Short mmCIF file of C-alpha atoms and ligand atoms in Angstrom, two decimals:
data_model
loop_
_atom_site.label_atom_id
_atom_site.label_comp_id
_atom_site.label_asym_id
_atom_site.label_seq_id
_atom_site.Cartn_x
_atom_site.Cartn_y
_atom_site.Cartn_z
CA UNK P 1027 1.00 85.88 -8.93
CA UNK P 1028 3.91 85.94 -11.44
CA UNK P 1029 3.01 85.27 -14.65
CA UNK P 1030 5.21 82.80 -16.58
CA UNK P 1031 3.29 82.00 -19.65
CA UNK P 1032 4.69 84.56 -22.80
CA UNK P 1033 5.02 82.12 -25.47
CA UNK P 1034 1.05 81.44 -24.38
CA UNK P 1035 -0.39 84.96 -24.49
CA UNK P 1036 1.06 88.01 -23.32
CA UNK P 1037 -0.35 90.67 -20.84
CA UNK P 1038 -1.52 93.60 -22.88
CA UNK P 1039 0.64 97.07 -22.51
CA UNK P 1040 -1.77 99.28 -20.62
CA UNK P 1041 -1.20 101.44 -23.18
CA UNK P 1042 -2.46 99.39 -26.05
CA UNK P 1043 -5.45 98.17 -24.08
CA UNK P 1044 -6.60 101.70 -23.47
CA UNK P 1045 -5.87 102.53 -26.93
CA UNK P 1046 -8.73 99.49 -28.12
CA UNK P 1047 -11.19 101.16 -25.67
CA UNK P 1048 -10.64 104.62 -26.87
CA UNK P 1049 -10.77 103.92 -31.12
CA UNK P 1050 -13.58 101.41 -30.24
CA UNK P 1051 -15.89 104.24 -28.06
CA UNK P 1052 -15.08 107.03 -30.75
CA UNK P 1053 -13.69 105.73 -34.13
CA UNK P 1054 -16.51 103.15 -34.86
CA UNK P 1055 -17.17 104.33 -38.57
CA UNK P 1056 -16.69 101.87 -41.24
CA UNK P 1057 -13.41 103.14 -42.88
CA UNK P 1058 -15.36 102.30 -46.36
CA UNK P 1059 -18.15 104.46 -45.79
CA UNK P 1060 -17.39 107.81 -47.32
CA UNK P 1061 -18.56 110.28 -44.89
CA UNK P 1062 -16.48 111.92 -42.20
CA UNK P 1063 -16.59 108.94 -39.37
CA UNK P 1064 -15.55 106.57 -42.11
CA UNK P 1065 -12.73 108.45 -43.06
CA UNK P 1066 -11.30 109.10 -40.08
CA UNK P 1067 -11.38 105.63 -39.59
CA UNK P 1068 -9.72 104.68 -42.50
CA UNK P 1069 -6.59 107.33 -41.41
CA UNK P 1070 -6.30 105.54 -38.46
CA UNK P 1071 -5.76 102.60 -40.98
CA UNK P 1072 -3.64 103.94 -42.83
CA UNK P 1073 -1.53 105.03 -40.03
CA UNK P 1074 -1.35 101.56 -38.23
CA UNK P 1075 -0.20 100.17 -41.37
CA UNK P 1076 2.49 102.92 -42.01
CA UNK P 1077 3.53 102.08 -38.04
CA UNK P 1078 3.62 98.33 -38.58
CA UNK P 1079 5.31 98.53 -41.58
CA UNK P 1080 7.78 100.58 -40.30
CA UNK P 1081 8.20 98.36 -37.61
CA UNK P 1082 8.64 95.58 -39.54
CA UNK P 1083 11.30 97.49 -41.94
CA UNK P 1084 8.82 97.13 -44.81
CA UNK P 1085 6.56 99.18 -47.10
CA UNK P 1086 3.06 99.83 -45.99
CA UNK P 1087 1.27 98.35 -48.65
CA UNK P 1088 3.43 94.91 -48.23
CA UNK P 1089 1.22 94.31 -44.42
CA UNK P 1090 -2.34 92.55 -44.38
CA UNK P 1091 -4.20 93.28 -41.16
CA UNK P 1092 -5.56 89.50 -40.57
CA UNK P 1093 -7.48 87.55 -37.03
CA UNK P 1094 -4.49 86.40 -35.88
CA UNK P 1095 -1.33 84.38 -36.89
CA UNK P 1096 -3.47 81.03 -36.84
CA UNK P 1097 -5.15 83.28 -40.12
CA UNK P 1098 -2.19 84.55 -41.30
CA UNK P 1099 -0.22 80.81 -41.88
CA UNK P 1100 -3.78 79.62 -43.50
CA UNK P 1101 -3.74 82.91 -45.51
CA UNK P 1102 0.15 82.23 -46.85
CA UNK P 1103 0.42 78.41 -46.92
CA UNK P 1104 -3.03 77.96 -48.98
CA UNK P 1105 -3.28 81.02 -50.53
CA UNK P 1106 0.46 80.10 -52.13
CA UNK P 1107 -0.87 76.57 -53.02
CA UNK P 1108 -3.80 77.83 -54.41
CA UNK P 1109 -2.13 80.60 -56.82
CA UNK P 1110 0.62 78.78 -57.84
CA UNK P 1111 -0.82 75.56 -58.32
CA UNK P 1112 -0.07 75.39 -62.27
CA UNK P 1113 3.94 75.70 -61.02
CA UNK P 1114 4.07 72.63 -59.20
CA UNK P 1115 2.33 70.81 -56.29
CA UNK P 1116 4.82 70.51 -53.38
CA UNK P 1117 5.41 71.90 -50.23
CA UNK P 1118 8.25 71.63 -47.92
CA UNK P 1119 8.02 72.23 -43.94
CA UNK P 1120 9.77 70.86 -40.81
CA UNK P 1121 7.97 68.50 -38.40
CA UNK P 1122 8.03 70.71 -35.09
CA UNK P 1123 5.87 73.44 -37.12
CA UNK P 1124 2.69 74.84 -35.42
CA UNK P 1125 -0.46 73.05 -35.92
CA UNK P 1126 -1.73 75.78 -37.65
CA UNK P 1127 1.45 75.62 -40.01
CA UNK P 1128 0.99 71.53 -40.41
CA UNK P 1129 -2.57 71.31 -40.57
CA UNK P 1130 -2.65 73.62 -43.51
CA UNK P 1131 0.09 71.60 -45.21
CA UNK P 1132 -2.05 68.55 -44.41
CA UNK P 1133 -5.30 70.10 -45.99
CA UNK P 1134 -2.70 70.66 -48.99
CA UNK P 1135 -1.96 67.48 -48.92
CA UNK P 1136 -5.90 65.97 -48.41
CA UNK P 1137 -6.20 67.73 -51.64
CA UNK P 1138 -3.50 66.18 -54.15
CA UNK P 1139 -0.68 67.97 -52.85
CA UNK P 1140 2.70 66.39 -51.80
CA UNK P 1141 4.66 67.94 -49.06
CA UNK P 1142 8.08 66.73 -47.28
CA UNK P 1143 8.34 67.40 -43.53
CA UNK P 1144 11.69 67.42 -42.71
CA UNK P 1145 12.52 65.62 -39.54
CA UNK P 1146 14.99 67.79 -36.71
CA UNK P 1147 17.67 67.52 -34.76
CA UNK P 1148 18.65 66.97 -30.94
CA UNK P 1149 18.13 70.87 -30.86
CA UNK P 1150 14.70 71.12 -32.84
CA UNK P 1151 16.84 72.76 -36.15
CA UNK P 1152 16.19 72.12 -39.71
CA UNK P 1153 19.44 72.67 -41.66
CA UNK P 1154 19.47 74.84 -44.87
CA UNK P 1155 21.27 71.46 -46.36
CA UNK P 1156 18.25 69.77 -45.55
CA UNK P 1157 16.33 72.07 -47.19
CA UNK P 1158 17.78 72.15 -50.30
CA UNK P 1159 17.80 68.23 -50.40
CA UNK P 1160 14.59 68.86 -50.37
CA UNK P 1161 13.48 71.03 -53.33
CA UNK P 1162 12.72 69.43 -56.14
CA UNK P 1163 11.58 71.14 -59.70
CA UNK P 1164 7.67 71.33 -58.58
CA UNK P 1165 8.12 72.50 -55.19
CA UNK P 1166 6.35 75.64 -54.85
CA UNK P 1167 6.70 76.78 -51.04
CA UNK P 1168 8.81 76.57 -48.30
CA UNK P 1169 7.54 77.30 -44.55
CA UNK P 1170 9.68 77.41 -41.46
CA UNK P 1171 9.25 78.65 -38.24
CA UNK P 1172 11.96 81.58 -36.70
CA UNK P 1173 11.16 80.51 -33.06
CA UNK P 1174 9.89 77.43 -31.83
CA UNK P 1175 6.66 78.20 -29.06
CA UNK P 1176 7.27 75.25 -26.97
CA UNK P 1177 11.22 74.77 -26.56
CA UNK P 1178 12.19 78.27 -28.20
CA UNK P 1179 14.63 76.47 -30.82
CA UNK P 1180 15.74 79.05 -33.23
CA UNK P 1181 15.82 78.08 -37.09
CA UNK P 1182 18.14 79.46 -39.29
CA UNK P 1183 15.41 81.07 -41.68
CA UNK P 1184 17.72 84.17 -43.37
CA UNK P 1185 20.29 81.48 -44.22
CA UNK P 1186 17.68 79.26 -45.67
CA UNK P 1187 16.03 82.69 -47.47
CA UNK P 1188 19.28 83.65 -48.95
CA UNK P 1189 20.17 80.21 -50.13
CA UNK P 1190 16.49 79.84 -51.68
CA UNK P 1191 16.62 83.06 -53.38
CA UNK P 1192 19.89 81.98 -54.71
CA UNK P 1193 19.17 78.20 -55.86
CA UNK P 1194 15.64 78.44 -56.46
CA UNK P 1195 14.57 81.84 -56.68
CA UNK P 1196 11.07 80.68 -57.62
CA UNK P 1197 10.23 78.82 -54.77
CA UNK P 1198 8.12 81.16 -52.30
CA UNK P 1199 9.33 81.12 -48.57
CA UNK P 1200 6.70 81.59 -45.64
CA UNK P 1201 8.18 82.33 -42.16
CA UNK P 1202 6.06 81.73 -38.69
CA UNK P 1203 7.67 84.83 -37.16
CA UNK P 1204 4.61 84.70 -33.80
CA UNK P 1205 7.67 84.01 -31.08
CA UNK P 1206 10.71 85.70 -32.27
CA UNK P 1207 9.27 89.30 -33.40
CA UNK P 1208 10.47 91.62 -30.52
CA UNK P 1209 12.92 89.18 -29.14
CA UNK P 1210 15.88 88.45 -31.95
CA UNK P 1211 16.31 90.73 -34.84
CA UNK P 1212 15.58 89.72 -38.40
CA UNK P 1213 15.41 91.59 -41.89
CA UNK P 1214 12.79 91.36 -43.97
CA UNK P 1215 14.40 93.19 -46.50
CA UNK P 1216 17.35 91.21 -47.24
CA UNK P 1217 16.81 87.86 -46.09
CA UNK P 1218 14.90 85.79 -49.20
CA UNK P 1219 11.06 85.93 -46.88
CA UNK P 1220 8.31 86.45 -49.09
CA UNK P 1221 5.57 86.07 -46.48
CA UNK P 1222 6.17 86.54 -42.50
CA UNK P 1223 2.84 85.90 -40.03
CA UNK P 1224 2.32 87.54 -36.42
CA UNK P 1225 -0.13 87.96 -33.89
CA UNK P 1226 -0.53 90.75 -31.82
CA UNK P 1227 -1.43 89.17 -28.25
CA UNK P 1228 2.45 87.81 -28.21
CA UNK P 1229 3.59 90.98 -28.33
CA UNK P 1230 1.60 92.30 -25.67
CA UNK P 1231 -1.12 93.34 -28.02
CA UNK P 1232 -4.78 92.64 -28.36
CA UNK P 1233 -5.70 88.57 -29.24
CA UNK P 1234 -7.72 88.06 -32.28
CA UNK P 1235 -5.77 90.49 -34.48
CA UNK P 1236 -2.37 89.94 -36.20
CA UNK P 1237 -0.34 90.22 -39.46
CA UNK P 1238 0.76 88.84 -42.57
CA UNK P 1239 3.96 90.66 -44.76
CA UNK P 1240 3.35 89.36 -48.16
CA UNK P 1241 6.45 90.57 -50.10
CA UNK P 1242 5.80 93.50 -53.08
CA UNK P 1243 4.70 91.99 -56.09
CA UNK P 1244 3.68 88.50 -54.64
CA UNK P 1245 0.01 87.92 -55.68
CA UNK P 1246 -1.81 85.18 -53.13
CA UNK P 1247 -5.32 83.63 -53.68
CA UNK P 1248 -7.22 84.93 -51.35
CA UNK P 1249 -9.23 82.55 -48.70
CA UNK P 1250 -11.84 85.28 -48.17
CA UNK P 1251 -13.98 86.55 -50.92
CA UNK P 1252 -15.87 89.57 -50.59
CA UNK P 1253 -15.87 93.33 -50.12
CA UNK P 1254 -12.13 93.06 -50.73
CA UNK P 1255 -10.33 94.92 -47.63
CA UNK P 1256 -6.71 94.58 -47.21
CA UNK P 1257 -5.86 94.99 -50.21
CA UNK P 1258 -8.58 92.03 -51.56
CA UNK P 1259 -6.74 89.47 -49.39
CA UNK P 1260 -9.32 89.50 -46.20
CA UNK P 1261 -12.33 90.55 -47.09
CA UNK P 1262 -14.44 92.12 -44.06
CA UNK P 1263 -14.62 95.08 -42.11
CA UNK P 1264 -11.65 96.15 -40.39
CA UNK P 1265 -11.18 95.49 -36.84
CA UNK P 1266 -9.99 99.23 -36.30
CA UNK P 1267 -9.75 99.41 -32.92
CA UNK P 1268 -7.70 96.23 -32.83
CA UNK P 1269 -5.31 97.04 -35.51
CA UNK P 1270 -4.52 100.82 -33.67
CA UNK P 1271 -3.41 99.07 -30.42
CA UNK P 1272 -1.82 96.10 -32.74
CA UNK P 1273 0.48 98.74 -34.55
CA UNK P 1274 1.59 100.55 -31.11
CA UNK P 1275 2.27 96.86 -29.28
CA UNK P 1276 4.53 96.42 -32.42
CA UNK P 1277 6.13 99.80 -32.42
CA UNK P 1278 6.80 98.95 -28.55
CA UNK P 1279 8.19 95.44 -29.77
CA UNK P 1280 10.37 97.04 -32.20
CA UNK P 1281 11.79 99.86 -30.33
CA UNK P 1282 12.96 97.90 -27.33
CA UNK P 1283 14.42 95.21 -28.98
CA UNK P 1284 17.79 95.08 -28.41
CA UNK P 1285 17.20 96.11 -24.56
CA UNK P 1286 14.45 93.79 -24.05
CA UNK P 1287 16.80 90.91 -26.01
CA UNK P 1288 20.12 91.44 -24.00
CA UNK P 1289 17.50 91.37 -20.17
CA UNK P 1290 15.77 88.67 -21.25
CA UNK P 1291 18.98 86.42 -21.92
CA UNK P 1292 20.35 87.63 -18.41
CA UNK P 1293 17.17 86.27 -16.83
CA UNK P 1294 16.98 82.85 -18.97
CA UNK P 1295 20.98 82.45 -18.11
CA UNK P 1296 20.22 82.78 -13.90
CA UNK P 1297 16.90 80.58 -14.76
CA UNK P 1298 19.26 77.56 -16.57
CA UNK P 1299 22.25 78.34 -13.97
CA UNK P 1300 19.56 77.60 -11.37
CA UNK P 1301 17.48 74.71 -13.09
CA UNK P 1302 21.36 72.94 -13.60
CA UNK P 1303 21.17 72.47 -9.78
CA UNK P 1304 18.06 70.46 -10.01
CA UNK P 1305 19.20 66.80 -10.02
CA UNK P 1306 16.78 64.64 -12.25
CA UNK P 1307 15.79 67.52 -14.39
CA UNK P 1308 16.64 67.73 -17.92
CA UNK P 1309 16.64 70.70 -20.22
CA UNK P 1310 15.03 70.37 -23.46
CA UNK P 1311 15.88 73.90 -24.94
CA UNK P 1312 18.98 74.33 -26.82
CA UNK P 1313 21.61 76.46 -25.04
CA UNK P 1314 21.52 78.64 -28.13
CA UNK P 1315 17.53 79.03 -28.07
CA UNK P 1316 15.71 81.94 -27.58
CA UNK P 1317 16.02 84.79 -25.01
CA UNK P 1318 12.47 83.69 -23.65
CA UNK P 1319 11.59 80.24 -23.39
CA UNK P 1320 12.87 77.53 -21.42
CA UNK P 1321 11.38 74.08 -21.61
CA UNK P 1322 12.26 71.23 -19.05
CA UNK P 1323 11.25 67.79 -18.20
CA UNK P 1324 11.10 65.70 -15.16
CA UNK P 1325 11.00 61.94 -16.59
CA UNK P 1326 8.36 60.23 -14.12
CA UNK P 1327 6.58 63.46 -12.79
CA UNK P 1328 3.40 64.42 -13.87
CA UNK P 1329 4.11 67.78 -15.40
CA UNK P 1330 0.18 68.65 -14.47
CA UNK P 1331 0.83 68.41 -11.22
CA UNK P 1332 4.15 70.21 -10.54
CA UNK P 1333 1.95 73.16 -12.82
CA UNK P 1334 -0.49 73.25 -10.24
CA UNK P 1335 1.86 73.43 -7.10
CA UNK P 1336 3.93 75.89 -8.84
CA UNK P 1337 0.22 77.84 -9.33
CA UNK P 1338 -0.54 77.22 -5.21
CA UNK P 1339 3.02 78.73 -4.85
CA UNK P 1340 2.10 82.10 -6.97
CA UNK P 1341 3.44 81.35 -10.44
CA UNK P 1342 1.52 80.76 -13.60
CA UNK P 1343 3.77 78.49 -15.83
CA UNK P 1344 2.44 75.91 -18.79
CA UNK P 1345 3.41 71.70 -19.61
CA UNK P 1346 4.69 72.78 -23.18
CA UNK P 1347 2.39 74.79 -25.84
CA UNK P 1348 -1.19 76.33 -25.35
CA UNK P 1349 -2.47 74.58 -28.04
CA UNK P 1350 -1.85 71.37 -27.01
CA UNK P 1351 -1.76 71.80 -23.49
CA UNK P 1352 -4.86 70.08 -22.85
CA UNK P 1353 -4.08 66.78 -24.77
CA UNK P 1354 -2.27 63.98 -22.89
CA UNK P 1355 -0.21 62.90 -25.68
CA UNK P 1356 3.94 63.42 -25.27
CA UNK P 1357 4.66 66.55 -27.10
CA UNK P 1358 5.19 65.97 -30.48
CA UNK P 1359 7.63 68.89 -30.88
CA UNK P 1360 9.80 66.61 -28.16
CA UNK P 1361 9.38 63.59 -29.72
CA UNK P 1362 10.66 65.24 -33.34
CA UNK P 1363 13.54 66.02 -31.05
CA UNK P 1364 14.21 62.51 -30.28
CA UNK P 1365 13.22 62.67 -26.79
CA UNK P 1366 11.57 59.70 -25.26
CA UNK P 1367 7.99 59.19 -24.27
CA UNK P 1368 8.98 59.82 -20.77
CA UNK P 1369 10.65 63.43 -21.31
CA UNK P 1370 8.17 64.11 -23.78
CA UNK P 1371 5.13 63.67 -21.44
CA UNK P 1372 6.44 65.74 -18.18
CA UNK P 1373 7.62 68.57 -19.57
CA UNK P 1374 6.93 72.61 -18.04
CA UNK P 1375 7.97 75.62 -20.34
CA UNK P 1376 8.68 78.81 -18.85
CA UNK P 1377 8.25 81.74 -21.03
CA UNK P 1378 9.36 85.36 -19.64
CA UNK P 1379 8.80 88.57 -20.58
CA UNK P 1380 10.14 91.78 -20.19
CA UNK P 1381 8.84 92.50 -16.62
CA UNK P 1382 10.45 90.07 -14.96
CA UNK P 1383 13.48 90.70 -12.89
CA UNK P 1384 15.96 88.69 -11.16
CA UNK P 1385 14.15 88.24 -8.34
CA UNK P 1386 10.91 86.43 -10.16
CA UNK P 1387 13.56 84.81 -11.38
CA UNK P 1388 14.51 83.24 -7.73
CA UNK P 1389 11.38 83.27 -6.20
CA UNK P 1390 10.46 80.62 -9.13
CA UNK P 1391 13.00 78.57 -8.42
CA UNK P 1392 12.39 78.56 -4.80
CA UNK P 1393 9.07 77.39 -5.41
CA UNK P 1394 10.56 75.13 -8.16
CA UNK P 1395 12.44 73.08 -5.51
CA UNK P 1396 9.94 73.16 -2.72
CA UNK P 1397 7.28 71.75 -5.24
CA UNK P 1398 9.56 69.22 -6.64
CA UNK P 1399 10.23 67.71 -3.06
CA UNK P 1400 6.55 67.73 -2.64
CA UNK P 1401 6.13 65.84 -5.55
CA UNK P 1402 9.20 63.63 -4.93
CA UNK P 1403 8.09 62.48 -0.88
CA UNK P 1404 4.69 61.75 -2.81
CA UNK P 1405 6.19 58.85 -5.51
N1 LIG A 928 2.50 80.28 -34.50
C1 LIG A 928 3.14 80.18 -33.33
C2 LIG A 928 4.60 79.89 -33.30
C3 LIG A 928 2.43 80.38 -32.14
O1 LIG A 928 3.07 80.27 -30.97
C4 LIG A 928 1.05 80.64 -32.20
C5 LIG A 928 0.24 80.81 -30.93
N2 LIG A 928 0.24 79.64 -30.14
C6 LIG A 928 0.44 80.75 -33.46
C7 LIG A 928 1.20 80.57 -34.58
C8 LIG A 928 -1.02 81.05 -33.61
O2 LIG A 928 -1.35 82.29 -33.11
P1 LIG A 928 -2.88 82.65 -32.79
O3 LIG A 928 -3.33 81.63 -31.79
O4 LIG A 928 -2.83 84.01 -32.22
O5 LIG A 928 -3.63 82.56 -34.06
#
């Protein structure tokens, strides 16, 4: 089987899954306890958090160690709203957002906050124009995505940072950084984000762990109240073993960047050359999208069904994102695009990862054409 499913989950570095079982047999003091198990475990904290942060380009202290990126959007959107709410009491985000991005937002909202969701274009992008239409004198936060999960549209979130920091210095800017970390390169340092969210099973990490960068001298509400861990903003004892193997997966993710960038464009370049050749198909990723992700559509084909002949065939691919996978709805994210109902309800997204060669590349398209005749001589 080839798995084709990276903006879903990602298969775990061998490495980094070893490293969970090996802090998890032998590190499994409390790293607030003060006797010698709980301080080692808290080294090993304070050394995944020097790693991440390096990896990141930021200072330690800057990175809480959260469940996951679903937590760390929560953690930034609400915990903003809730701090600041004496400022001002609106947000602004774009429409093709994850749920976990908009839901918050809506909660916001459900609680006597107003928020503009700026509509996209053709290509999934928000423009920083837009954006600054946008603010108004009680707008408190701004959240955009770098990398769109389910067509891999990239946003133009430094320009927006830089013209935020410039225009309305105030106004606090969140970044969904979950698909682009590892894949395109982007400061932290310099580019106006105040708060950047990740999750370590995209990056070939552990799942139920992940990050949020909350910029030096930012104070959040925190949405967990208790022992005060990380830094008071998630209260609870630290998943050690999870945040070892998180830091390595990102120190991996950093390193190999601009390799893993420059192969993973090769492959998505044969994969479009070769989808082009596919009459009735249409692309729905921009041509400047990320190096990874590749959604298409096949108006009048059940998208289910060409995923499960593709899976008879050897390849694991998805209809559009994992979290909404298992609705029948069109994709909404297509449908913010201005795609009809038709392309919107038969797409397939294929998401690589740094594995993959040429070859996987061919075999899936093989199997891309014998399934679609299938499918056709069935209609
Ligand atoms: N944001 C984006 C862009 C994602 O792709 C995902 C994972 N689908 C998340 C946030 C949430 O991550 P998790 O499910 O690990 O909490």
């Amino acid at each position: 089987m080839i798995y084709f499913d990276h903006a879903a989950t990602t298969p775990p570095y061998e490495d980094v899954a070893k490293t969970v079982a090996e802090v998890m047999a032998r590190h499994y003091g409390n790293p607030s306890s003060l006797h010698r198990l709980g301080e080692e475990s808290a080294k090993l904290l304070d050394k995944a958090r020097e790693v991440s942060a390096a990896a990141l380009g930021v200072r330690p202290r800057e990175i809480v160690f959260t469940g996951g990126a679903t937590e760390s959007n929560n953690m930034a959107i609400k915990g903003v709203a809730l701090q600041f709410a004496g400022r001002g009491k609106h947000l602004i985000t774009a429409a093709t957002e994850h749920p976990s991005v908009l839901e918050s937002v809506k909660q916001m909202v459900s609680w006597g906050w107003e928020a503009t969701i700026l509509p996209v274009d053709g290509d999934g992008c928000v423009t920083v124009d837009q954006v600054r239409a946008a603010l108004r004198p009680d707008t408190v936060l701004v959240s955009v995505m770098h990398i769109n999960n389910e067509t891999g549209t990239v946003q133009p979130v430094e320009e927006i940072g830089r013209m935020l920091k410039t225009v309305a210095p105030r106004v606090m800017f969140h970044v969904d950084g979950v698909q682009g970390f590892g894949k395109l390169p982007l400061s932290l340092a310099d580019s106006g984000i105040d708060l950047y969210g990740l999750s370590a099973h995209k990056l070939r990490g552990p799942k139920g762990v992940g990050l949020l960068y909350v910029r030096e001298g930012l104070q959040l509400a925190p949405l967990l109240a208790g022992g005060g861990q990380e830094g008071g903003y998630r209260s609870g004892t630290e998943n050690i073993p999870y945040i070892v193997a998180f830091s390595k997966a990102l120190r991996l993710a950093a390193e190999g960047r601009e390799a893993r960038s420059t192969k993973l464009y090769r492959l998505r370049e044969r994969l479009t050359r070769g989808l082009a050749e596919l009459t009735e198909l249409t692309v729905n990723s921009p041509a400047q999208g990320a190096p990874h992700i590749v959604h298409f559509s096949y108006p009048g084909m059940k998208a289910e069904a060409l995923l499960h002949m593709l899976e008879e065939e050897g390849f694991f691919v998805s209809t559009r994102s994992a979290c909404s996978s298992k609705r029948s709805e069109p994709s909404r994210v297509l449908l913010a695009m201005g795609k009809s109902k038709e392309v919107a309800s038969s797409g397939i997204r294929i998401s690589l990862g740094d594995e993959h060669e040429e070859q996987d590349i061919d075999a899936l398209l093989a199997a891309l054409r014998q399934s679609v005749k299938r499918l056709q001589a069935l209609r």
